[in-house]
JSON list of C-alpha atoms in Angstrom, two decimals:
[
{"chain": "A", "resi": 1, "resn": "UNK", "atom": "CA", "xyz": [-0.30, -0.21, 0.35]},
{"chain": "A", "resi": 2, "resn": "UNK", "atom": "CA", "xyz": [3.12, 2.57, 0.93]},
{"chain": "A", "resi": 3, "resn": "UNK", "atom": "CA", "xyz": [4.77, 1.70, -2.39]},
{"chain": "A", "resi": 4, "resn": "UNK", "atom": "CA", "xyz": [0.77, 3.25, -3.80]},
{"chain": "A", "resi": 5, "resn": "UNK", "atom": "CA", "xyz": [0.90, 5.61, -2.07]},
{"chain": "A", "resi": 6, "resn": "UNK", "atom": "CA", "xyz": [4.12, 6.92, -3.36]},
{"chain": "A", "resi": 7, "resn": "UNK", "atom": "CA", "xyz": [3.66, 6.10, -6.98]},
{"chain": "A", "resi": 8, "resn": "UNK", "atom": "CA", "xyz": [0.37, 7.95, -6.39]},
{"chain": "A", "resi": 9, "resn": "UNK", "atom": "CA", "xyz": [2.36, 11.23, -5.18]},
{"chain": "A", "resi": 10, "resn": "UNK", "atom": "CA", "xyz": [4.58, 11.40, -7.47]},
{"chain": "A", "resi": 11, "resn": "UNK", "atom": "CA", "xyz": [2.58, 10.71, -10.23]},
{"chain": "A", "resi": 12, "resn": "UNK", "atom": "CA", "xyz": [0.45, 13.42, -8.93]},
{"chain": "A", "resi": 13, "resn": "UNK", "atom": "CA", "xyz": [3.61, 15.30, -8.81]},
{"chain": "A", "resi": 14, "resn": "UNK", "atom": "CA", "xyz": [4.70, 14.55, -12.54]},
{"chain": "A", "resi": 15, "resn": "UNK", "atom": "CA", "xyz": [1.00, 16.26, -13.59]},
{"chain": "A", "resi": 16, "resn": "UNK", "atom": "CA", "xyz": [0.97, 19.41, -11.80]},
{"chain": "A", "resi": 17, "resn": "UNK", "atom": "CA", "xyz": [4.87, 20.24, -13.16]},
{"chain": "A", "resi": 18, "resn": "UNK", "atom": "CA", "xyz": [3.41, 18.91, -16.70]},
{"chain": "A", "resi": 19, "resn": "UNK", "atom": "CA", "xyz": [0.64, 20.92, -15.80]},
{"chain": "A", "resi": 20, "resn": "UNK", "atom": "CA", "xyz": [2.40, 24.23, -14.76]},
{"chain": "A", "resi": 21, "resn": "UNK", "atom": "CA", "xyz": [5.12, 23.58, -17.68]},
{"chain": "A", "resi": 22, "resn": "UNK", "atom": "CA", "xyz": [1.41, 24.21, -20.58]},
{"chain": "A", "resi": 23, "resn": "UNK", "atom": "CA", "xyz": [0.58, 26.92, -18.61]},
{"chain": "A", "resi": 24, "resn": "UNK", "atom": "CA", "xyz": [4.03, 28.57, -19.02]},
{"chain": "A", "resi": 25, "resn": "UNK", "atom": "CA", "xyz": [4.19, 28.10, -22.21]},
{"chain": "A", "resi": 26, "resn": "UNK", "atom": "CA", "xyz": [1.23, 29.80, -23.33]},
{"chain": "A", "resi": 27, "resn": "UNK", "atom": "CA", "xyz": [2.08, 32.75, -20.72]},
{"chain": "A", "resi": 28, "resn": "UNK", "atom": "CA", "xyz": [2.85, 34.62, -23.50]},
{"chain": "A", "resi": 29, "resn": "UNK", "atom": "CA", "xyz": [0.32, 34.41, -25.68]},
{"chain": "A", "resi": 30, "resn": "UNK", "atom": "CA", "xyz": [-2.10, 35.49, -22.97]},
{"chain": "A", "resi": 31, "resn": "UNK", "atom": "CA", "xyz": [-0.04, 38.81, -22.27]},
{"chain": "A", "resi": 32, "resn": "UNK", "atom": "CA", "xyz": [-1.38, 39.43, -26.13]},
{"chain": "A", "resi": 33, "resn": "UNK", "atom": "CA", "xyz": [-4.47, 39.23, -25.69]},
{"chain": "A", "resi": 34, "resn": "UNK", "atom": "CA", "xyz": [-4.25, 41.42, -22.19]},
{"chain": "A", "resi": 35, "resn": "UNK", "atom": "CA", "xyz": [-3.56, 43.88, -24.76]},
{"chain": "A", "resi": 36, "resn": "UNK", "atom": "CA", "xyz": [-6.06, 46.64, -25.84]},
{"chain": "A", "resi": 37, "resn": "UNK", "atom": "CA", "xyz": [-8.69, 45.39, -29.03]},
{"chain": "A", "resi": 38, "resn": "UNK", "atom": "CA", "xyz": [-6.62, 48.25, -31.20]},
{"chain": "A", "resi": 39, "resn": "UNK", "atom": "CA", "xyz": [-3.73, 47.43, -30.47]},
{"chain": "A", "resi": 40, "resn": "UNK", "atom": "CA", "xyz": [-4.10, 43.82, -30.99]},
{"chain": "A", "resi": 41, "resn": "UNK", "atom": "CA", "xyz": [-6.64, 44.27, -34.03]},
{"chain": "A", "resi": 42, "resn": "UNK", "atom": "CA", "xyz": [-2.89, 46.24, -35.18]},
{"chain": "A", "resi": 43, "resn": "UNK", "atom": "CA", "xyz": [-0.76, 42.95, -34.39]},
{"chain": "A", "resi": 44, "resn": "UNK", "atom": "CA", "xyz": [-3.71, 40.40, -36.29]},
{"chain": "A", "resi": 45, "resn": "UNK", "atom": "CA", "xyz": [-3.62, 42.84, -39.46]},
{"chain": "A", "resi": 46, "resn": "UNK", "atom": "CA", "xyz": [-0.05, 43.17, -39.77]},
{"chain": "A", "resi": 47, "resn": "UNK", "atom": "CA", "xyz": [-0.27, 39.60, -39.44]},
{"chain": "A", "resi": 48, "resn": "UNK", "atom": "CA", "xyz": [-2.74, 38.70, -42.06]},
{"chain": "A", "resi": 49, "resn": "UNK", "atom": "CA", "xyz": [-0.84, 41.12, -43.93]},
{"chain": "A", "resi": 50, "resn": "UNK", "atom": "CA", "xyz": [2.31, 38.75, -43.76]},
{"chain": "A", "resi": 51, "resn": "UNK", "atom": "CA", "xyz": [0.95, 35.55, -44.75]},
{"chain": "A", "resi": 52, "resn": "UNK", "atom": "CA", "xyz": [-0.81, 36.86, -47.47]},
{"chain": "A", "resi": 53, "resn": "UNK", "atom": "CA", "xyz": [2.25, 38.99, -48.51]},
{"chain": "A", "resi": 54, "resn": "UNK", "atom": "CA", "xyz": [4.50, 34.86, -48.72]},
{"chain": "A", "resi": 55, "resn": "UNK", "atom": "CA", "xyz": [2.76, 33.48, -50.98]},
{"chain": "A", "resi": 56, "resn": "UNK", "atom": "CA", "xyz": [3.87, 35.66, -53.69]},
{"chain": "A", "resi": 57, "resn": "UNK", "atom": "CA", "xyz": [7.38, 36.07, -51.71]},
{"chain": "A", "resi": 58, "resn": "UNK", "atom": "CA", "xyz": [7.70, 31.72, -52.11]},
{"chain": "A", "resi": 59, "resn": "UNK", "atom": "CA", "xyz": [6.44, 31.78, -55.82]},
{"chain": "A", "resi": 60, "resn": "UNK", "atom": "CA", "xyz": [8.71, 34.78, -56.86]},
{"chain": "A", "resi": 61, "resn": "UNK", "atom": "CA", "xyz": [11.69, 32.69, -55.73]},
{"chain": "A", "resi": 62, "resn": "UNK", "atom": "CA", "xyz": [10.62, 29.61, -56.61]},
{"chain": "A", "resi": 63, "resn": "UNK", "atom": "CA", "xyz": [9.87, 30.89, -60.51]},
{"chain": "A", "resi": 64, "resn": "UNK", "atom": "CA", "xyz": [13.51, 33.07, -60.12]},
{"chain": "A", "resi": 65, "resn": "UNK", "atom": "CA", "xyz": [12.01, 36.25, -60.08]},
{"chain": "A", "resi": 66, "resn": "UNK", "atom": "CA", "xyz": [14.22, 38.55, -58.42]},
{"chain": "A", "resi": 67, "resn": "UNK", "atom": "CA", "xyz": [12.47, 42.21, -59.14]},
{"chain": "A", "resi": 68, "resn": "UNK", "atom": "CA", "xyz": [9.32, 40.85, -57.99]},
{"chain": "A", "resi": 69, "resn": "UNK", "atom": "CA", "xyz": [11.70, 38.98, -54.35]},
{"chain": "A", "resi": 70, "resn": "UNK", "atom": "CA", "xyz": [12.76, 42.55, -53.72]},
{"chain": "A", "resi": 71, "resn": "UNK", "atom": "CA", "xyz": [9.23, 43.51, -53.86]},
{"chain": "A", "resi": 72, "resn": "UNK", "atom": "CA", "xyz": [8.00, 41.98, -51.84]},
{"chain": "A", "resi": 73, "resn": "UNK", "atom": "CA", "xyz": [10.56, 41.32, -49.59]},
{"chain": "A", "resi": 74, "resn": "UNK", "atom": "CA", "xyz": [10.84, 44.88, -49.38]},
{"chain": "A", "resi": 75, "resn": "UNK", "atom": "CA", "xyz": [6.99, 45.10, -48.57]},
{"chain": "A", "resi": 76, "resn": "UNK", "atom": "CA", "xyz": [7.56, 42.99, -45.66]},
{"chain": "A", "resi": 77, "resn": "UNK", "atom": "CA", "xyz": [10.02, 44.89, -44.25]},
{"chain": "A", "resi": 78, "resn": "UNK", "atom": "CA", "xyz": [8.27, 48.04, -44.82]},
{"chain": "A", "resi": 79, "resn": "UNK", "atom": "CA", "xyz": [5.56, 46.74, -43.14]},
{"chain": "A", "resi": 80, "resn": "UNK", "atom": "CA", "xyz": [7.86, 46.24, -39.34]},
{"chain": "A", "resi": 81, "resn": "UNK", "atom": "CA", "xyz": [4.96, 46.83, -36.49]},
{"chain": "A", "resi": 82, "resn": "UNK", "atom": "CA", "xyz": [6.90, 49.84, -34.55]},
{"chain": "A", "resi": 83, "resn": "UNK", "atom": "CA", "xyz": [7.33, 52.33, -37.52]},
{"chain": "A", "resi": 84, "resn": "UNK", "atom": "CA", "xyz": [2.96, 51.47, -38.67]},
{"chain": "A", "resi": 85, "resn": "UNK", "atom": "CA", "xyz": [0.07, 52.64, -37.22]},
{"chain": "A", "resi": 86, "resn": "UNK", "atom": "CA", "xyz": [0.67, 52.34, -33.67]},
{"chain": "A", "resi": 87, "resn": "UNK", "atom": "CA", "xyz": [0.34, 56.32, -31.52]},
{"chain": "A", "resi": 88, "resn": "UNK", "atom": "CA", "xyz": [2.22, 57.03, -28.47]},
{"chain": "A", "resi": 89, "resn": "UNK", "atom": "CA", "xyz": [0.19, 54.74, -26.25]},
{"chain": "A", "resi": 90, "resn": "UNK", "atom": "CA", "xyz": [-0.23, 52.08, -28.21]},
{"chain": "A", "resi": 91, "resn": "UNK", "atom": "CA", "xyz": [3.71, 51.90, -28.34]},
{"chain": "A", "resi": 92, "resn": "UNK", "atom": "CA", "xyz": [3.72, 51.99, -25.10]},
{"chain": "A", "resi": 93, "resn": "UNK", "atom": "CA", "xyz": [0.98, 49.23, -24.70]},
{"chain": "A", "resi": 94, "resn": "UNK", "atom": "CA", "xyz": [3.90, 47.09, -27.46]},
{"chain": "A", "resi": 95, "resn": "UNK", "atom": "CA", "xyz": [5.77, 47.58, -25.04]},
{"chain": "A", "resi": 96, "resn": "UNK", "atom": "CA", "xyz": [5.25, 45.63, -22.28]},
{"chain": "A", "resi": 97, "resn": "UNK", "atom": "CA", "xyz": [5.27, 42.34, -24.73]},
{"chain": "A", "resi": 98, "resn": "UNK", "atom": "CA", "xyz": [7.97, 40.15, -23.92]},
{"chain": "A", "resi": 99, "resn": "UNK", "atom": "CA", "xyz": [11.05, 41.47, -25.27]},
{"chain": "A", "resi": 100, "resn": "UNK", "atom": "CA", "xyz": [11.55, 37.85, -27.05]},
{"chain": "A", "resi": 101, "resn": "UNK", "atom": "CA", "xyz": [8.71, 38.38, -28.81]},
{"chain": "A", "resi": 102, "resn": "UNK", "atom": "CA", "xyz": [9.71, 42.22, -30.37]},
{"chain": "A", "resi": 103, "resn": "UNK", "atom": "CA", "xyz": [13.28, 41.07, -31.00]},
{"chain": "A", "resi": 104, "resn": "UNK", "atom": "CA", "xyz": [11.79, 37.78, -33.39]},
{"chain": "A", "resi": 105, "resn": "UNK", "atom": "CA", "xyz": [9.45, 40.20, -34.93]},
{"chain": "A", "resi": 106, "resn": "UNK", "atom": "CA", "xyz": [12.36, 42.97, -35.22]},
{"chain": "A", "resi": 107, "resn": "UNK", "atom": "CA", "xyz": [14.93, 39.77, -36.19]},
{"chain": "A", "resi": 108, "resn": "UNK", "atom": "CA", "xyz": [12.16, 38.90, -39.12]},
{"chain": "A", "resi": 109, "resn": "UNK", "atom": "CA", "xyz": [11.60, 42.31, -40.72]},
{"chain": "A", "resi": 110, "resn": "UNK", "atom": "CA", "xyz": [15.59, 42.26, -40.78]},
{"chain": "A", "resi": 111, "resn": "UNK", "atom": "CA", "xyz": [16.04, 38.99, -43.08]},
{"chain": "A", "resi": 112, "resn": "UNK", "atom": "CA", "xyz": [13.00, 40.19, -44.68]},
{"chain": "A", "resi": 113, "resn": "UNK", "atom": "CA", "xyz": [15.48, 43.22, -45.90]},
{"chain": "A", "resi": 114, "resn": "UNK", "atom": "CA", "xyz": [18.50, 40.48, -46.70]},
{"chain": "A", "resi": 115, "resn": "UNK", "atom": "CA", "xyz": [15.99, 39.11, -48.54]},
{"chain": "A", "resi": 116, "resn": "UNK", "atom": "CA", "xyz": [15.15, 42.30, -50.88]},
{"chain": "A", "resi": 117, "resn": "UNK", "atom": "CA", "xyz": [19.20, 43.45, -50.97]},
{"chain": "A", "resi": 118, "resn": "UNK", "atom": "CA", "xyz": [19.43, 38.55, -52.58]},
{"chain": "A", "resi": 119, "resn": "UNK", "atom": "CA", "xyz": [17.07, 39.90, -55.15]},
{"chain": "A", "resi": 120, "resn": "UNK", "atom": "CA", "xyz": [18.12, 42.94, -55.97]},
{"chain": "A", "resi": 121, "resn": "UNK", "atom": "CA", "xyz": [21.43, 41.11, -57.10]},
{"chain": "A", "resi": 122, "resn": "UNK", "atom": "CA", "xyz": [19.79, 38.01, -58.47]},
{"chain": "A", "resi": 123, "resn": "UNK", "atom": "CA", "xyz": [21.51, 35.52, -56.18]},
{"chain": "A", "resi": 124, "resn": "UNK", "atom": "CA", "xyz": [18.02, 32.17, -55.76]},
{"chain": "A", "resi": 125, "resn": "UNK", "atom": "CA", "xyz": [20.75, 30.74, -52.67]},
{"chain": "A", "resi": 126, "resn": "UNK", "atom": "CA", "xyz": [20.50, 33.92, -50.67]},
{"chain": "A", "resi": 127, "resn": "UNK", "atom": "CA", "xyz": [17.21, 34.14, -52.20]},
{"chain": "A", "resi": 128, "resn": "UNK", "atom": "CA", "xyz": [16.59, 30.16, -50.90]},
{"chain": "A", "resi": 129, "resn": "UNK", "atom": "CA", "xyz": [18.12, 31.11, -47.92]},
{"chain": "A", "resi": 130, "resn": "UNK", "atom": "CA", "xyz": [16.71, 33.98, -46.66]},
{"chain": "A", "resi": 131, "resn": "UNK", "atom": "CA", "xyz": [12.81, 32.88, -47.34]},
{"chain": "A", "resi": 132, "resn": "UNK", "atom": "CA", "xyz": [13.87, 29.63, -45.72]},
{"chain": "A", "resi": 133, "resn": "UNK", "atom": "CA", "xyz": [14.72, 31.62, -42.45]},
{"chain": "A", "resi": 134, "resn": "UNK", "atom": "CA", "xyz": [11.90, 33.41, -42.52]},
{"chain": "A", "resi": 135, "resn": "UNK", "atom": "CA", "xyz": [9.66, 30.70, -42.31]},
{"chain": "A", "resi": 136, "resn": "UNK", "atom": "CA", "xyz": [11.77, 29.39, -39.95]},
{"chain": "A", "resi": 137, "resn": "UNK", "atom": "CA", "xyz": [11.26, 32.72, -38.11]},
{"chain": "A", "resi": 138, "resn": "UNK", "atom": "CA", "xyz": [7.37, 32.58, -38.31]},
{"chain": "A", "resi": 139, "resn": "UNK", "atom": "CA", "xyz": [7.08, 29.57, -37.48]},
{"chain": "A", "resi": 140, "resn": "UNK", "atom": "CA", "xyz": [9.43, 29.65, -34.19]},
{"chain": "A", "resi": 141, "resn": "UNK", "atom": "CA", "xyz": [7.63, 32.42, -33.20]},
{"chain": "A", "resi": 142, "resn": "UNK", "atom": "CA", "xyz": [4.32, 30.98, -33.64]},
{"chain": "A", "resi": 143, "resn": "UNK", "atom": "CA", "xyz": [4.81, 27.21, -31.76]},
{"chain": "A", "resi": 144, "resn": "UNK", "atom": "CA", "xyz": [6.52, 30.04, -28.60]},
{"chain": "A", "resi": 145, "resn": "UNK", "atom": "CA", "xyz": [3.90, 33.02, -28.58]},
{"chain": "A", "resi": 146, "resn": "UNK", "atom": "CA", "xyz": [1.07, 31.51, -30.00]},
{"chain": "A", "resi": 147, "resn": "UNK", "atom": "CA", "xyz": [0.93, 27.88, -29.29]},
{"chain": "A", "resi": 148, "resn": "UNK", "atom": "CA", "xyz": [-3.00, 28.17, -28.19]},
{"chain": "A", "resi": 149, "resn": "UNK", "atom": "CA", "xyz": [-3.50, 29.72, -31.79]},
{"chain": "A", "resi": 150, "resn": "UNK", "atom": "CA", "xyz": [-2.02, 27.09, -33.74]},
{"chain": "A", "resi": 151, "resn": "UNK", "atom": "CA", "xyz": [-2.03, 23.95, -31.47]},
{"chain": "A", "resi": 152, "resn": "UNK", "atom": "CA", "xyz": [-0.26, 22.28, -34.71]},
{"chain": "A", "resi": 153, "resn": "UNK", "atom": "CA", "xyz": [3.15, 23.90, -33.62]},
{"chain": "A", "resi": 154, "resn": "UNK", "atom": "CA", "xyz": [2.29, 23.92, -29.44]},
{"chain": "A", "resi": 155, "resn": "UNK", "atom": "CA", "xyz": [5.67, 22.70, -27.95]},
{"chain": "A", "resi": 156, "resn": "UNK", "atom": "CA", "xyz": [7.87, 22.24, -31.14]},
{"chain": "A", "resi": 157, "resn": "UNK", "atom": "CA", "xyz": [4.51, 20.06, -33.12]},
{"chain": "A", "resi": 158, "resn": "UNK", "atom": "CA", "xyz": [4.40, 16.36, -32.04]},
{"chain": "A", "resi": 159, "resn": "UNK", "atom": "CA", "xyz": [6.97, 15.88, -33.54]},
{"chain": "A", "resi": 160, "resn": "UNK", "atom": "CA", "xyz": [9.84, 17.88, -31.86]},
{"chain": "A", "resi": 161, "resn": "UNK", "atom": "CA", "xyz": [13.07, 18.63, -33.65]},
{"chain": "A", "resi": 162, "resn": "UNK", "atom": "CA", "xyz": [12.75, 15.56, -36.30]},
{"chain": "A", "resi": 163, "resn": "UNK", "atom": "CA", "xyz": [12.72, 15.75, -40.52]},
{"chain": "A", "resi": 164, "resn": "UNK", "atom": "CA", "xyz": [11.10, 12.62, -41.82]},
{"chain": "A", "resi": 165, "resn": "UNK", "atom": "CA", "xyz": [9.27, 11.94, -45.37]}
]
């Protein structure tokens, strides 16, 4: 009986740890949910614009349309959220987001600038590289900050860090 009680306590403790870890993983998204509806809407609009821009950018990369690569990548770079519609109060509000989120957003836009340069230089290998890095950046940010919205990416997806065909 003593062994069963000890097993139950260890299992309960492990379950509590798992539950608290799940809560911590989801915490960054709850931070964005606490933003004002206006500021949250601006972030949502930017994400939607970025998503709609990635399709034509991919097509341009894989078809060697260098001028189009440069144009689309430059548009993505120029959409940097902190340079757009935000007023002073909204900038302050954005400042309450985790620094990792702000850094990820900045890094994504820097990758877009590099991709635009690769397009201008007509370098397909660099175009592919920076497009892949931008895609990784999107996926990583969604995994880290929007796991509830993208459950297939939460906790690294179901096949964490594996590559299969």
